[in-house]
Amino acid sequence: MAVVFVMTAVVTHAQEWTKEQTEVWKVVQDTWKGWKTKDVNLVSAAFHDKYQGWSDESPLPMSKATSIEWFNSMKDAMNIHQYNIEPARITVLKTAAVVDYYYYFSYSWTMGDKTESDEIKGKIVEFYVNEGGKWLLLGDMMVH
């Protein structure tokens, strides 16, 4: 019974998002679509000029320019086959937002004649600022 209550509370909470929470989540969704479809313009449009992103595989955070450069260099070798993102929490203050969510994706990686496939899942926290009515990704941290 407790599990049913918790699941109902989660679904109910997601249905009660504010306009701002919904706007921020749409940016997250659009950015993932850009990664899957290899749309550099869609992905880079979501990044603030002072963006800093940090993966648990990177020794230091990456800038917007470094992230876009990495994406451009890898997009031909990597194919995302499917992905799923599920929000855990979205907090919005006037011009700032924090999005915590779970992710999963399966992909293949081709180098020369060799192709490897893998699946990755984990958690992400993203920090957004609203400038000129547009939510921009200022920073994030990915753990898998």
PDB file of C-alpha atoms in Angstrom:
ATOM      1  CA  MET A   1       0.000   0.000   0.000  1.00  0.00           C
ATOM      2  CA  ALA A   2       2.847   2.394   0.828  1.00  0.00           C
ATOM      3  CA  VAL A   3       4.394   1.793  -2.593  1.00  0.00           C
ATOM      4  CA  VAL A   4       1.111   2.659  -4.299  1.00  0.00           C
ATOM      5  CA  PHE A   5       0.902   5.871  -2.243  1.00  0.00           C
ATOM      6  CA  VAL A   6       4.463   6.888  -3.144  1.00  0.00           C
ATOM      7  CA  MET A   7       3.934   6.153  -6.852  1.00  0.00           C
ATOM      8  CA  THR A   8       0.655   8.104  -6.806  1.00  0.00           C
ATOM      9  CA  ALA A   9       2.384  11.029  -5.067  1.00  0.00           C
ATOM     10  CA  VAL A  10       5.152  11.083  -7.681  1.00  0.00           C
ATOM     11  CA  VAL A  11       2.675  11.029 -10.594  1.00  0.00           C
ATOM     12  CA  THR A  12       0.490  13.657  -8.940  1.00  0.00           C
ATOM     13  CA  HIS A  13       3.490  15.902  -8.275  1.00  0.00           C
ATOM     14  CA  ALA A  14       4.593  15.690 -11.922  1.00  0.00           C
ATOM     15  CA  GLN A  15       1.100  16.723 -13.025  1.00  0.00           C
ATOM     16  CA  GLU A  16       1.196  19.784 -10.794  1.00  0.00           C
ATOM     17  CA  TRP A  17       4.271  21.424 -12.253  1.00  0.00           C
ATOM     18  CA  THR A  18       4.313  25.162 -12.623  1.00  0.00           C
ATOM     19  CA  LYS A  19       4.676  26.826 -15.999  1.00  0.00           C
ATOM     20  CA  GLU A  20       8.350  27.529 -15.214  1.00  0.00           C
ATOM     21  CA  GLN A  21       9.080  23.921 -14.184  1.00  0.00           C
ATOM     22  CA  THR A  22       7.502  22.704 -17.418  1.00  0.00           C
ATOM     23  CA  GLU A  23       9.568  25.200 -19.463  1.00  0.00           C
ATOM     24  CA  VAL A  24      12.820  24.051 -17.853  1.00  0.00           C
ATOM     25  CA  TRP A  25      11.985  20.356 -18.330  1.00  0.00           C
ATOM     26  CA  LYS A  26      11.261  21.036 -22.025  1.00  0.00           C
ATOM     27  CA  VAL A  27      14.808  22.430 -22.398  1.00  0.00           C
ATOM     28  CA  VAL A  28      16.164  19.203 -20.859  1.00  0.00           C
ATOM     29  CA  GLN A  29      14.052  17.088 -23.228  1.00  0.00           C
ATOM     30  CA  ASP A  30      15.011  19.131 -26.296  1.00  0.00           C
ATOM     31  CA  THR A  31      18.707  18.913 -25.435  1.00  0.00           C
ATOM     32  CA  TRP A  32      18.520  15.092 -25.184  1.00  0.00           C
ATOM     33  CA  LYS A  33      16.710  15.025 -28.553  1.00  0.00           C
ATOM     34  CA  GLY A  34      19.584  17.084 -29.958  1.00  0.00           C
ATOM     35  CA  TRP A  35      22.170  14.619 -28.627  1.00  0.00           C
ATOM     36  CA  LYS A  36      20.260  11.683 -30.175  1.00  0.00           C
ATOM     37  CA  THR A  37      19.705  13.351 -33.556  1.00  0.00           C
ATOM     38  CA  LYS A  38      23.229  14.839 -33.552  1.00  0.00           C
ATOM     39  CA  ASP A  39      21.824  18.375 -33.824  1.00  0.00           C
ATOM     40  CA  VAL A  40      24.730  20.539 -32.665  1.00  0.00           C
ATOM     41  CA  ASN A  41      22.679  23.739 -32.981  1.00  0.00           C
ATOM     42  CA  LEU A  42      19.883  22.426 -30.757  1.00  0.00           C
ATOM     43  CA  VAL A  43      22.342  21.274 -28.092  1.00  0.00           C
ATOM     44  CA  SER A  44      24.501  24.397 -28.125  1.00  0.00           C
ATOM     45  CA  ALA A  45      21.456  26.699 -28.000  1.00  0.00           C
ATOM     46  CA  ALA A  46      20.703  25.364 -24.503  1.00  0.00           C
ATOM     47  CA  PHE A  47      24.180  26.169 -23.115  1.00  0.00           C
ATOM     48  CA  HIS A  48      24.950  29.416 -21.325  1.00  0.00           C
ATOM     49  CA  ASP A  49      28.196  31.056 -22.504  1.00  0.00           C
ATOM     50  CA  LYS A  50      29.662  30.464 -19.017  1.00  0.00           C
ATOM     51  CA  TYR A  51      28.552  26.810 -18.886  1.00  0.00           C
ATOM     52  CA  GLN A  52      30.569  24.325 -16.824  1.00  0.00           C
ATOM     53  CA  GLY A  53      29.716  20.625 -17.055  1.00  0.00           C
ATOM     54  CA  TRP A  54      31.305  17.800 -15.157  1.00  0.00           C
ATOM     55  CA  SER A  55      31.040  14.080 -15.782  1.00  0.00           C
ATOM     56  CA  ASP A  56      32.375  11.512 -13.334  1.00  0.00           C
ATOM     57  CA  GLU A  57      34.759  10.487 -16.134  1.00  0.00           C
ATOM     58  CA  SER A  58      36.276  13.967 -16.580  1.00  0.00           C
ATOM     59  CA  PRO A  59      39.108  15.247 -14.389  1.00  0.00           C
ATOM     60  CA  LEU A  60      37.797  18.836 -14.636  1.00  0.00           C
ATOM     61  CA  PRO A  61      34.562  20.540 -15.722  1.00  0.00           C
ATOM     62  CA  MET A  62      34.223  21.370 -19.420  1.00  0.00           C
ATOM     63  CA  SER A  63      33.266  24.743 -20.881  1.00  0.00           C
ATOM     64  CA  LYS A  64      30.598  25.340 -23.524  1.00  0.00           C
ATOM     65  CA  ALA A  65      33.240  25.529 -26.256  1.00  0.00           C
ATOM     66  CA  THR A  66      34.956  22.319 -25.105  1.00  0.00           C
ATOM     67  CA  SER A  67      31.631  20.481 -24.832  1.00  0.00           C
ATOM     68  CA  ILE A  68      30.535  21.517 -28.320  1.00  0.00           C
ATOM     69  CA  GLU A  69      33.981  20.655 -29.721  1.00  0.00           C
ATOM     70  CA  TRP A  70      33.747  17.203 -28.070  1.00  0.00           C
ATOM     71  CA  PHE A  71      30.223  16.699 -29.465  1.00  0.00           C
ATOM     72  CA  ASN A  72      31.327  17.639 -32.991  1.00  0.00           C
ATOM     73  CA  SER A  73      34.304  15.285 -32.846  1.00  0.00           C
ATOM     74  CA  MET A  74      32.270  12.330 -31.507  1.00  0.00           C
ATOM     75  CA  LYS A  75      28.924  12.661 -33.287  1.00  0.00           C
ATOM     76  CA  ASP A  76      29.930  10.607 -36.339  1.00  0.00           C
ATOM     77  CA  ALA A  77      31.365   7.748 -34.276  1.00  0.00           C
ATOM     78  CA  MET A  78      28.575   7.500 -31.689  1.00  0.00           C
ATOM     79  CA  ASN A  79      24.914   6.592 -32.179  1.00  0.00           C
ATOM     80  CA  ILE A  80      22.374   6.834 -29.379  1.00  0.00           C
ATOM     81  CA  HIS A  81      19.803   4.126 -30.068  1.00  0.00           C
ATOM     82  CA  GLN A  82      17.374   4.900 -27.289  1.00  0.00           C
ATOM     83  CA  TYR A  83      17.199   6.944 -24.132  1.00  0.00           C
ATOM     84  CA  ASN A  84      14.891   7.659 -21.245  1.00  0.00           C
ATOM     85  CA  ILE A  85      14.946  10.594 -18.842  1.00  0.00           C
ATOM     86  CA  GLU A  86      12.776  10.825 -15.734  1.00  0.00           C
ATOM     87  CA  PRO A  87      12.603  13.918 -13.536  1.00  0.00           C
ATOM     88  CA  ALA A  88      13.102  13.490  -9.805  1.00  0.00           C
ATOM     89  CA  ARG A  89      12.777  17.139  -8.797  1.00  0.00           C
ATOM     90  CA  ILE A  90      12.651  20.546 -10.452  1.00  0.00           C
ATOM     91  CA  THR A  91      13.066  23.633  -8.299  1.00  0.00           C
ATOM     92  CA  VAL A  92      12.582  27.053  -9.848  1.00  0.00           C
ATOM     93  CA  LEU A  93      13.250  30.466  -8.335  1.00  0.00           C
ATOM     94  CA  LYS A  94      12.684  33.649 -10.313  1.00  0.00           C
ATOM     95  CA  THR A  95      15.688  33.355 -12.644  1.00  0.00           C
ATOM     96  CA  ALA A  96      17.335  30.130 -11.461  1.00  0.00           C
ATOM     97  CA  ALA A  97      16.396  26.448 -11.628  1.00  0.00           C
ATOM     98  CA  VAL A  98      17.809  23.113 -10.513  1.00  0.00           C
ATOM     99  CA  VAL A  99      16.740  19.900 -12.249  1.00  0.00           C
ATOM    100  CA  ASP A 100      17.519  16.486 -10.762  1.00  0.00           C
ATOM    101  CA  TYR A 101      16.725  13.529 -12.987  1.00  0.00           C
ATOM    102  CA  TYR A 102      17.550   9.939 -13.858  1.00  0.00           C
ATOM    103  CA  TYR A 103      18.824   8.956 -17.280  1.00  0.00           C
ATOM    104  CA  TYR A 104      19.382   5.817 -19.308  1.00  0.00           C
ATOM    105  CA  PHE A 105      20.707   5.440 -22.823  1.00  0.00           C
ATOM    106  CA  SER A 106      22.006   2.723 -25.094  1.00  0.00           C
ATOM    107  CA  TYR A 107      24.545   3.539 -27.744  1.00  0.00           C
ATOM    108  CA  SER A 108      27.070   2.144 -30.172  1.00  0.00           C
ATOM    109  CA  TRP A 109      30.537   3.458 -30.851  1.00  0.00           C
ATOM    110  CA  THR A 110      32.379   2.846 -34.112  1.00  0.00           C
ATOM    111  CA  MET A 111      36.148   3.197 -34.538  1.00  0.00           C
ATOM    112  CA  GLY A 112      37.399   1.965 -37.894  1.00  0.00           C
ATOM    113  CA  ASP A 113      35.969  -1.498 -38.500  1.00  0.00           C
ATOM    114  CA  LYS A 114      35.126  -2.093 -34.840  1.00  0.00           C
ATOM    115  CA  THR A 115      31.727  -1.264 -33.299  1.00  0.00           C
ATOM    116  CA  GLU A 116      30.952  -1.618 -29.606  1.00  0.00           C
ATOM    117  CA  SER A 117      27.627  -1.185 -27.824  1.00  0.00           C
ATOM    118  CA  ASP A 118      26.874  -0.247 -24.251  1.00  0.00           C
ATOM    119  CA  GLU A 119      24.191   1.047 -21.912  1.00  0.00           C
ATOM    120  CA  ILE A 120      24.628   3.765 -19.325  1.00  0.00           C
ATOM    121  CA  LYS A 121      22.325   4.892 -16.552  1.00  0.00           C
ATOM    122  CA  GLY A 122      22.701   7.309 -13.711  1.00  0.00           C
ATOM    123  CA  LYS A 123      21.704  10.651 -12.239  1.00  0.00           C
ATOM    124  CA  ILE A 124      22.181  14.228 -13.386  1.00  0.00           C
ATOM    125  CA  VAL A 125      21.780  17.559 -11.680  1.00  0.00           C
ATOM    126  CA  GLU A 126      21.521  20.593 -13.962  1.00  0.00           C
ATOM    127  CA  PHE A 127      21.548  24.286 -13.071  1.00  0.00           C
ATOM    128  CA  TYR A 128      19.738  26.805 -15.272  1.00  0.00           C
ATOM    129  CA  VAL A 129      19.488  30.584 -15.423  1.00  0.00           C
ATOM    130  CA  ASN A 130      16.773  32.525 -17.180  1.00  0.00           C
ATOM    131  CA  GLU A 131      18.139  35.283 -19.387  1.00  0.00           C
ATOM    132  CA  GLY A 132      15.818  37.237 -21.640  1.00  0.00           C
ATOM    133  CA  GLY A 133      12.999  34.738 -21.088  1.00  0.00           C
ATOM    134  CA  LYS A 134      15.131  31.770 -22.114  1.00  0.00           C
ATOM    135  CA  TRP A 135      16.340  29.004 -19.780  1.00  0.00           C
ATOM    136  CA  LEU A 136      20.052  28.309 -20.325  1.00  0.00           C
ATOM    137  CA  LEU A 137      22.143  25.484 -18.892  1.00  0.00           C
ATOM    138  CA  LEU A 138      24.778  27.044 -16.641  1.00  0.00           C
ATOM    139  CA  GLY A 139      26.229  23.851 -15.147  1.00  0.00           C
ATOM    140  CA  ASP A 140      25.654  20.163 -14.598  1.00  0.00           C
ATOM    141  CA  MET A 141      27.062  17.073 -12.951  1.00  0.00           C
ATOM    142  CA  MET A 142      26.545  13.552 -14.310  1.00  0.00           C
ATOM    143  CA  VAL A 143      27.118  10.371 -12.330  1.00  0.00           C
ATOM    144  CA  HIS A 144      26.769   6.817 -13.590  1.00  0.00           C
TER     145      HIS A 144
END
